Tab-separated table of C-alpha atoms in Angstrom:
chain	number	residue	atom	x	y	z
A	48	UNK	CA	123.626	161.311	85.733
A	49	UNK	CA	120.108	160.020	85.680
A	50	UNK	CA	117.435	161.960	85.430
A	51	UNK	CA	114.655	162.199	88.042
A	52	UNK	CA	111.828	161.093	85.652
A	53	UNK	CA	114.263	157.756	84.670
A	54	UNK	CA	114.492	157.324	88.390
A	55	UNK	CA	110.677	156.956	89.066
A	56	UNK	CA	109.848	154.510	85.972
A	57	UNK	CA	112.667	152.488	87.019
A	58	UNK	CA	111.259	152.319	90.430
A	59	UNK	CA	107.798	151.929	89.073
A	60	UNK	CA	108.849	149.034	86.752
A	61	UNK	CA	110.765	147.393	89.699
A	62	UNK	CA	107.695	147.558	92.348
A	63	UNK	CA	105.470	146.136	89.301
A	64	UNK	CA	108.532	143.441	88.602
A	65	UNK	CA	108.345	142.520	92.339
A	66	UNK	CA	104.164	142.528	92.845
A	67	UNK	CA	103.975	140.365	90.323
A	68	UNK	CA	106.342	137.699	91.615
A	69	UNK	CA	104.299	137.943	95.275
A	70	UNK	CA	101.132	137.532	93.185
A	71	UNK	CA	102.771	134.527	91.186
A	72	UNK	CA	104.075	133.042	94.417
A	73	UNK	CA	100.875	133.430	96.291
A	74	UNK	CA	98.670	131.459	93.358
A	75	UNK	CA	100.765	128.850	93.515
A	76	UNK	CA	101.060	128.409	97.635
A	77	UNK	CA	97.821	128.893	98.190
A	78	UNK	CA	94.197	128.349	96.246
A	79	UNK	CA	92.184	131.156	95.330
A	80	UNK	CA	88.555	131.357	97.046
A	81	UNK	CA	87.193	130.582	92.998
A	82	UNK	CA	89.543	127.496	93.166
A	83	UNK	CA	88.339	126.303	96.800
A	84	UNK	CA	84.787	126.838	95.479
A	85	UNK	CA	85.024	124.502	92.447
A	86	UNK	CA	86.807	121.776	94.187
A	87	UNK	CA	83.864	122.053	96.948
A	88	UNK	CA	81.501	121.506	94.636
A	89	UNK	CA	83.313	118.766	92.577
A	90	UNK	CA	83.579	116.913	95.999
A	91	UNK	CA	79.849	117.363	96.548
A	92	UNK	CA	79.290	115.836	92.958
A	93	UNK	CA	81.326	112.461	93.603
A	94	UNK	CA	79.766	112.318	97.601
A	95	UNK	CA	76.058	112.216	95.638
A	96	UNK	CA	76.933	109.697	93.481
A	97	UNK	CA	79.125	107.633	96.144
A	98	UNK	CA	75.888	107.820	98.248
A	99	UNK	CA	73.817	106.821	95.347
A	100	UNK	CA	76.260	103.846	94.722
A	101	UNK	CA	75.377	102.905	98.045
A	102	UNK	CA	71.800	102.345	97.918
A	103	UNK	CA	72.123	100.605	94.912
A	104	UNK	CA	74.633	98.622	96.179
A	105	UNK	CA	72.291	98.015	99.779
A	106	UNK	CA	69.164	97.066	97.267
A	107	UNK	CA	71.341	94.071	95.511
A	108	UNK	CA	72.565	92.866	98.384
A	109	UNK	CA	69.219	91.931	99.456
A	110	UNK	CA	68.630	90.346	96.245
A	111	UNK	CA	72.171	88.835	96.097
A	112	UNK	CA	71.320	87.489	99.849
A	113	UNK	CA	68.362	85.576	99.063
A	114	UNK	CA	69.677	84.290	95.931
A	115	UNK	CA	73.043	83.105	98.133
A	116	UNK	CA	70.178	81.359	100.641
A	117	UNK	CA	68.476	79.417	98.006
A	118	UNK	CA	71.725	78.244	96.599
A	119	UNK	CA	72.913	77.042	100.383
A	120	UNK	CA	69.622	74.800	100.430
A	121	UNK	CA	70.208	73.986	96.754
A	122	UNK	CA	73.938	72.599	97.033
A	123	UNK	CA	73.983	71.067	100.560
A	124	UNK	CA	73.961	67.512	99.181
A	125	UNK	CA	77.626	68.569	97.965
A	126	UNK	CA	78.789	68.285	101.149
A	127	UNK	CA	78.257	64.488	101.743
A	128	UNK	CA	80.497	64.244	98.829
A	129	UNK	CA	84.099	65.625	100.277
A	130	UNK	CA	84.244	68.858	99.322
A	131	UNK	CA	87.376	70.548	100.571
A	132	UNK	CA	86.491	74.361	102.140
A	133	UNK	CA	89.855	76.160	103.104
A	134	UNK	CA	90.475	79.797	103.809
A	135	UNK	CA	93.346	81.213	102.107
A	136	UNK	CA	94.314	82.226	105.779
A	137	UNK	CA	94.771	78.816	107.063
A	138	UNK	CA	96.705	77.583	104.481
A	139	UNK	CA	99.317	80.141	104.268
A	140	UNK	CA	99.822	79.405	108.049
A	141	UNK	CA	100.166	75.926	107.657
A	142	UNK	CA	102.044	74.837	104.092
A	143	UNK	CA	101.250	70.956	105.087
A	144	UNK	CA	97.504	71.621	104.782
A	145	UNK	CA	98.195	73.632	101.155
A	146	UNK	CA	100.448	70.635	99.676
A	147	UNK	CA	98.093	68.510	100.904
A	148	UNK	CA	95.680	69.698	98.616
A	149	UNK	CA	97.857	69.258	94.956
A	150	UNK	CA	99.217	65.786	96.574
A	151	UNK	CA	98.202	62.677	94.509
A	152	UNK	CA	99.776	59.536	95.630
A	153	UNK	CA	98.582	57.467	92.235
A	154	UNK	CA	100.329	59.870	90.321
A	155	UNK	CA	100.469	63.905	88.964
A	156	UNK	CA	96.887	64.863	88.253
A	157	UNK	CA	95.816	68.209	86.804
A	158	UNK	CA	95.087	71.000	89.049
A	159	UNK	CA	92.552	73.410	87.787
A	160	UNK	CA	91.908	76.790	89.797
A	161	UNK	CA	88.909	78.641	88.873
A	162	UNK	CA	89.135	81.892	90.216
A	163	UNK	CA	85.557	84.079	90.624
A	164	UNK	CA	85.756	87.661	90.496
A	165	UNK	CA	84.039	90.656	89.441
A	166	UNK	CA	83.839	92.464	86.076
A	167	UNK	CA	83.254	95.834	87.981
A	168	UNK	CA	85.561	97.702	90.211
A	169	UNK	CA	84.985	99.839	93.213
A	170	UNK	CA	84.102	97.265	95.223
A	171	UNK	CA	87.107	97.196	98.095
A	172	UNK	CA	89.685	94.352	98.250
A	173	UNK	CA	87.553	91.755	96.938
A	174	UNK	CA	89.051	90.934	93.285
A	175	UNK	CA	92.422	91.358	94.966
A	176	UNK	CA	92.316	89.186	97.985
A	177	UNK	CA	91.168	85.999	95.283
A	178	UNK	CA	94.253	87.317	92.948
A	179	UNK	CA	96.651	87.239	95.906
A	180	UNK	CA	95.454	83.753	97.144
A	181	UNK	CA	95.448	81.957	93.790
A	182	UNK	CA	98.853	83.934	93.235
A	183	UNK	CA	100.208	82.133	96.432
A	184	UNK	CA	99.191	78.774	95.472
A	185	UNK	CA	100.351	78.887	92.208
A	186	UNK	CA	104.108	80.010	93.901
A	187	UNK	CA	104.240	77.586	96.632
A	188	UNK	CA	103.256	74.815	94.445
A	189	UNK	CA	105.232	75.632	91.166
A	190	UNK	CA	105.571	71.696	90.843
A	191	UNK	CA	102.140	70.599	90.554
A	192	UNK	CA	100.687	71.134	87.178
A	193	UNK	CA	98.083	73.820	87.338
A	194	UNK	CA	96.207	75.979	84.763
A	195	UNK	CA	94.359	78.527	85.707
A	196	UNK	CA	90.503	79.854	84.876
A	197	UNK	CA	88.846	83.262	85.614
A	198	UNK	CA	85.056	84.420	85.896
A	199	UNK	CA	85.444	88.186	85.654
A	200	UNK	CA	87.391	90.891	83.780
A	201	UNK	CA	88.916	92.601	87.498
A	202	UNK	CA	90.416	89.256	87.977
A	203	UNK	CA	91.937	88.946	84.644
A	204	UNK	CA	93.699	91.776	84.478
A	205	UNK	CA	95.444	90.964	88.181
A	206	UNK	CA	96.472	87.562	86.969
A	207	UNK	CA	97.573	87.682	84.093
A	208	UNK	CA	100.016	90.206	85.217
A	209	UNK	CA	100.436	88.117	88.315
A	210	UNK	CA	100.984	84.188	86.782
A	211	UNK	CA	100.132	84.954	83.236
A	212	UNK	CA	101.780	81.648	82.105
A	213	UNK	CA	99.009	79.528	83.463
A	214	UNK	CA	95.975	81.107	82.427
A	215	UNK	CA	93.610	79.096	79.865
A	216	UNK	CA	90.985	81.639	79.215
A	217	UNK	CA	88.144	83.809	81.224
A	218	UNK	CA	84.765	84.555	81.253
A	219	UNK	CA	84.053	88.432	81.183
A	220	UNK	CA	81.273	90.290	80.811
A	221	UNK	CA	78.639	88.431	81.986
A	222	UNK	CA	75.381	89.554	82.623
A	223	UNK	CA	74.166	89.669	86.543
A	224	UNK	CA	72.899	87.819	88.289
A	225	UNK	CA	74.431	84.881	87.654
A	226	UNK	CA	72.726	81.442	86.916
A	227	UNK	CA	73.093	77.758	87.455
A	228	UNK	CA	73.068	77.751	83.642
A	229	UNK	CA	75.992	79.990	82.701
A	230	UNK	CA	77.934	77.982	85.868
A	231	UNK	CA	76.915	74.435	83.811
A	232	UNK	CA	78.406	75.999	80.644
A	233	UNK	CA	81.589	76.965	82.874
A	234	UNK	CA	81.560	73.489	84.199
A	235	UNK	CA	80.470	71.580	80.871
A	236	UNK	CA	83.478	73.527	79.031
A	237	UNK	CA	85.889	72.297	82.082
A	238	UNK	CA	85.093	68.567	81.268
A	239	UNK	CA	85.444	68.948	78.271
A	240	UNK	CA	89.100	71.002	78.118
A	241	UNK	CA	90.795	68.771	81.059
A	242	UNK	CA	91.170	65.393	81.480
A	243	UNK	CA	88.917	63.493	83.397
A	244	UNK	CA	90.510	62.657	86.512
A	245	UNK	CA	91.574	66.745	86.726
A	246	UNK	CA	91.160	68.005	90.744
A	247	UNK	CA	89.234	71.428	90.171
A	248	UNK	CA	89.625	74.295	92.877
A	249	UNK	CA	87.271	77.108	93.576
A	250	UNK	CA	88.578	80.287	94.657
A	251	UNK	CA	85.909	82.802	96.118
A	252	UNK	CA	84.777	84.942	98.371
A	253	UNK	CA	82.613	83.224	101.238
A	254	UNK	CA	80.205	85.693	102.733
A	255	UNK	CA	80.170	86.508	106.390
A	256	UNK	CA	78.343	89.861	107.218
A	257	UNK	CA	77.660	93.245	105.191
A	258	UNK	CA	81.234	93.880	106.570
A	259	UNK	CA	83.500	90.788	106.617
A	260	UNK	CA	84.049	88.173	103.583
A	261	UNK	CA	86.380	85.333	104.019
A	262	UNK	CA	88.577	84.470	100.670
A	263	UNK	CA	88.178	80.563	100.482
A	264	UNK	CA	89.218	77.640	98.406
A	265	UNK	CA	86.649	74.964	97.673
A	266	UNK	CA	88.429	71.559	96.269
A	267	UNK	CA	86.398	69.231	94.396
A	268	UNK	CA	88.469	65.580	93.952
A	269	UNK	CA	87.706	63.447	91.119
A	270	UNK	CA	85.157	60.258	91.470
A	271	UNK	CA	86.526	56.896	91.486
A	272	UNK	CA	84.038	54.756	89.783
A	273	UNK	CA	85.951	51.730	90.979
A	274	UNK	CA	88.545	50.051	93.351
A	275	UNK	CA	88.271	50.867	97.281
A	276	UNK	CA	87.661	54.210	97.112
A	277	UNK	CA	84.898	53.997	94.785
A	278	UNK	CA	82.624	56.976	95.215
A	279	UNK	CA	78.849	56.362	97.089
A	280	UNK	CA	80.242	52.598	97.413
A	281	UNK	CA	77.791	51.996	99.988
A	282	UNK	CA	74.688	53.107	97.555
A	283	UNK	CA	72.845	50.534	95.987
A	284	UNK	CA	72.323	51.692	92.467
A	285	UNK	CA	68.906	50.463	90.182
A	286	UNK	CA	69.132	49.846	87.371
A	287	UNK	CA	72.664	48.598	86.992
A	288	UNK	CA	74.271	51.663	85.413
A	289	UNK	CA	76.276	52.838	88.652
A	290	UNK	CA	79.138	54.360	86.157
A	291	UNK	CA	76.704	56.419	84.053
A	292	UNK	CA	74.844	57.572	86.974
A	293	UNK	CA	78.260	58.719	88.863
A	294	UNK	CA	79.575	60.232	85.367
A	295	UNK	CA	76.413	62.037	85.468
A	296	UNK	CA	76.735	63.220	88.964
A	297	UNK	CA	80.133	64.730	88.794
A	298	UNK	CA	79.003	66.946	86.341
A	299	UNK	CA	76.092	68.446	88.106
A	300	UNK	CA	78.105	68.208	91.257
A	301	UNK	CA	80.590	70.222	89.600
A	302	UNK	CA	78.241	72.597	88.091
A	303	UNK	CA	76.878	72.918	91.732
A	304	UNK	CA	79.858	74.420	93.470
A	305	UNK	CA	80.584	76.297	90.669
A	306	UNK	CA	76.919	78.079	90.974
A	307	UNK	CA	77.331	77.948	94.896
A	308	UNK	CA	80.807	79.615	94.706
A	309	UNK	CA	79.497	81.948	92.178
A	310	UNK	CA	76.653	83.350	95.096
A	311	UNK	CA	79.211	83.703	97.835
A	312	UNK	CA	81.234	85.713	95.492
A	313	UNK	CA	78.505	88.183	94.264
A	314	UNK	CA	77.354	88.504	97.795
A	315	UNK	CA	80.871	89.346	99.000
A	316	UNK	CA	81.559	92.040	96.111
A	317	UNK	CA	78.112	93.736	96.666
A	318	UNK	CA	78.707	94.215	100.605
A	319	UNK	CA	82.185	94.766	99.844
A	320	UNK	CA	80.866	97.986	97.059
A	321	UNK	CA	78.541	99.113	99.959
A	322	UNK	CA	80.973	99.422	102.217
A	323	UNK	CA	83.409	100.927	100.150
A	324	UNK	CA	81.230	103.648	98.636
A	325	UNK	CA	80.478	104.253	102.528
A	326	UNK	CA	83.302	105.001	103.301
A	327	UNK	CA	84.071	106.991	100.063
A	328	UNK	CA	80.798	109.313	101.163
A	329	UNK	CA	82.074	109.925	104.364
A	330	UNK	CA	85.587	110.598	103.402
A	331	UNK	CA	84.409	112.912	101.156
A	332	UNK	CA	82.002	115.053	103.685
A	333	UNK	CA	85.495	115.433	105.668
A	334	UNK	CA	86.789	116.594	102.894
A	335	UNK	CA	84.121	119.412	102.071
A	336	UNK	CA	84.114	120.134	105.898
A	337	UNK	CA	87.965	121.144	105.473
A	338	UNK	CA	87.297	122.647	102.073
A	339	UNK	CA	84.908	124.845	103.551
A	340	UNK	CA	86.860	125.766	106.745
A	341	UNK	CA	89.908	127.039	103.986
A	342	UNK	CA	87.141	129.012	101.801
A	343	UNK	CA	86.117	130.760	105.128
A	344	UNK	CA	89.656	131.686	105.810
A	345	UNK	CA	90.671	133.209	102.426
A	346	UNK	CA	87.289	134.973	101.754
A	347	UNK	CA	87.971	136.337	105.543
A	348	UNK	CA	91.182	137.356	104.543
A	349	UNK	CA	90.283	139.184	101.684
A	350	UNK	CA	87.614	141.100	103.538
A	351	UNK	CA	90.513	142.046	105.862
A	352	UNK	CA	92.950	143.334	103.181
A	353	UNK	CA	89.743	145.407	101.320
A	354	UNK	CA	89.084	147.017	104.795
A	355	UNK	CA	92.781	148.014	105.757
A	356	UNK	CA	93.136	149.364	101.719
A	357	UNK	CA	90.052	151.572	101.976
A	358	UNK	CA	90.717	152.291	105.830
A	359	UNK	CA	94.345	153.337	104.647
A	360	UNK	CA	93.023	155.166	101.207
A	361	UNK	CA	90.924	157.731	103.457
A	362	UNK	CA	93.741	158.396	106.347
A	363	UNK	CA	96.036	159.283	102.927
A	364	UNK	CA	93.239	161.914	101.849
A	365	UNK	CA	92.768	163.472	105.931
């Protein structure tokens, strides 16, 4: 028979056995008031610097704006010489329209897609929407030869996981803002790895409105400096060096949409950063609102048990 005094530890050991397990099971269902606390305040920590992301972001868009408005003034002659705008919208709803663009009736040119992205993150869908696009034209024209060239690190990494067979080489980590000058070496380094009659293709992000950004491709033919489709054939050219001057002129001209292109896109990845990190601030203020509204509740709760322990504790004594 057991004794009384083995009786007693046994029950002690089992209602120590079984509080434990309810203390166990109630750390890991619910957070502690010490564990609601620090996750409050980590939230506050990322909404300050969300909301400080922001402002930066608002103060280079205004820069980014005016720089995009000089560069509008600055490359409008390039539009008297046939540059192709698409969005990538249009031409996955109509496939004619994208051949179209890779079709060469004198024979297979060179496609080259430059692709201009950011070498920062957090900035929305921007560096994605260009990656799916120029991931879509390489598949639905897997024909046409094509090689592929990136300006920006977050578009690197995307494609060359994406079509990692066609990329030539990138250009990452470059120092903002960008300048005609780095978009001449981009274009001078173009000439001088394709051949000549190559069809280059521009893939940014046209800017709209602090909130909207349209993912475009800007298609730049070759110049015929002879035969009936001889580029500015109804120019009179003095002296008589029409070839030079048009050799000349597709360079800069290509060094133009480049910089153009270039504008749109940091324009588009700034607005698309403010936007983001707004969103990011406000999510996060929801987020401390709920936080808050569970700390409440368990510190309440606690209160509650303390009272009905010390209420109970003096009806024992009476």
């Amino acid at each position: 028979p057991w004794s009384f005094d083995f009786l007693v530890k046994m029950n002690r050991s089992g209602i120590r056995e079984v509080t434990q397990k309810i203390i166990h099971v109630q750390r890991r269902g619910m957070a502690t008031e010490k564990e609601i606390a620090m996750r409050i305040t980590a939230t506050k920590n990322i909404k300050k610097i969300t909301s400080s992301m922001k402002m930066v972001s608002a103060s280079k868009l205004r820069g980014d704006q005016m720089r995009l408005e000089a560069a509008k003034a600055f490359a409008a002659y390039a539009n008297n010489l046939g540059t192709l705008r698409t969005s990538f919208e249009e031409m996955n709803n109509e496939k004619d329209s994208l051949l179209t663009l890779f079709e060469d009736k004198e024979g297979k040119k060179k496609n080259v897609v430059v692709a201009l992205t950011s070498d920062k993150g957090l900035c929305g869908g921007v560096n994605s929407a260009i990656a799916r696009g120029v991931r879509g034209l390489c598949g639905q024209n897997q024909e046409a030869d094509i090689s592929l060239v990136v300006v920006g690190e977050k578009g690197r990494s995307q494609l060359r996981r994406m079509v990692g067979d066609k990329l030539d080489f990138a250009y990452t980590e470059v120092a903002a803002p960008l300048n005609f000058s780095f978009a001449s070496s981009v274009a001078q380094n173009l000439l001088e790895s394709y051949p000549d009659n190559s069809i280059y293709h521009i893939a940014y992000n046209k800017f709209i409105s602090a909130i909207a950004y349209i993912p475009t491709l800007a298609t730049i033919m070759p110049f015929a400096f002879d035969g009936e489709k001889e580029t500015l054939a109804s120019y009179e050219f003095e002296p008589e060096a029409k070839q030079e001057v048009l050799f000349n002129l597709s360079e800069y001209y290509l060094a133009t949409e480049l910089f153009y292109g270039m504008m749109e896109a940091a324009t588009s990845e700034q607005s698309s950063r403010m936007q983001a990190m707004e969103n990011a601030s406000k999510n996060a203020g929801e987020l401390i609102d709920k936080l808050t509204l569970l700390y409440n509740r368990a510190r309440q709760a606690r209160i509650t048990t303390e009272l009905i322990e010390i209420i109970s504790g003096a009806s024992a004594l009476e």
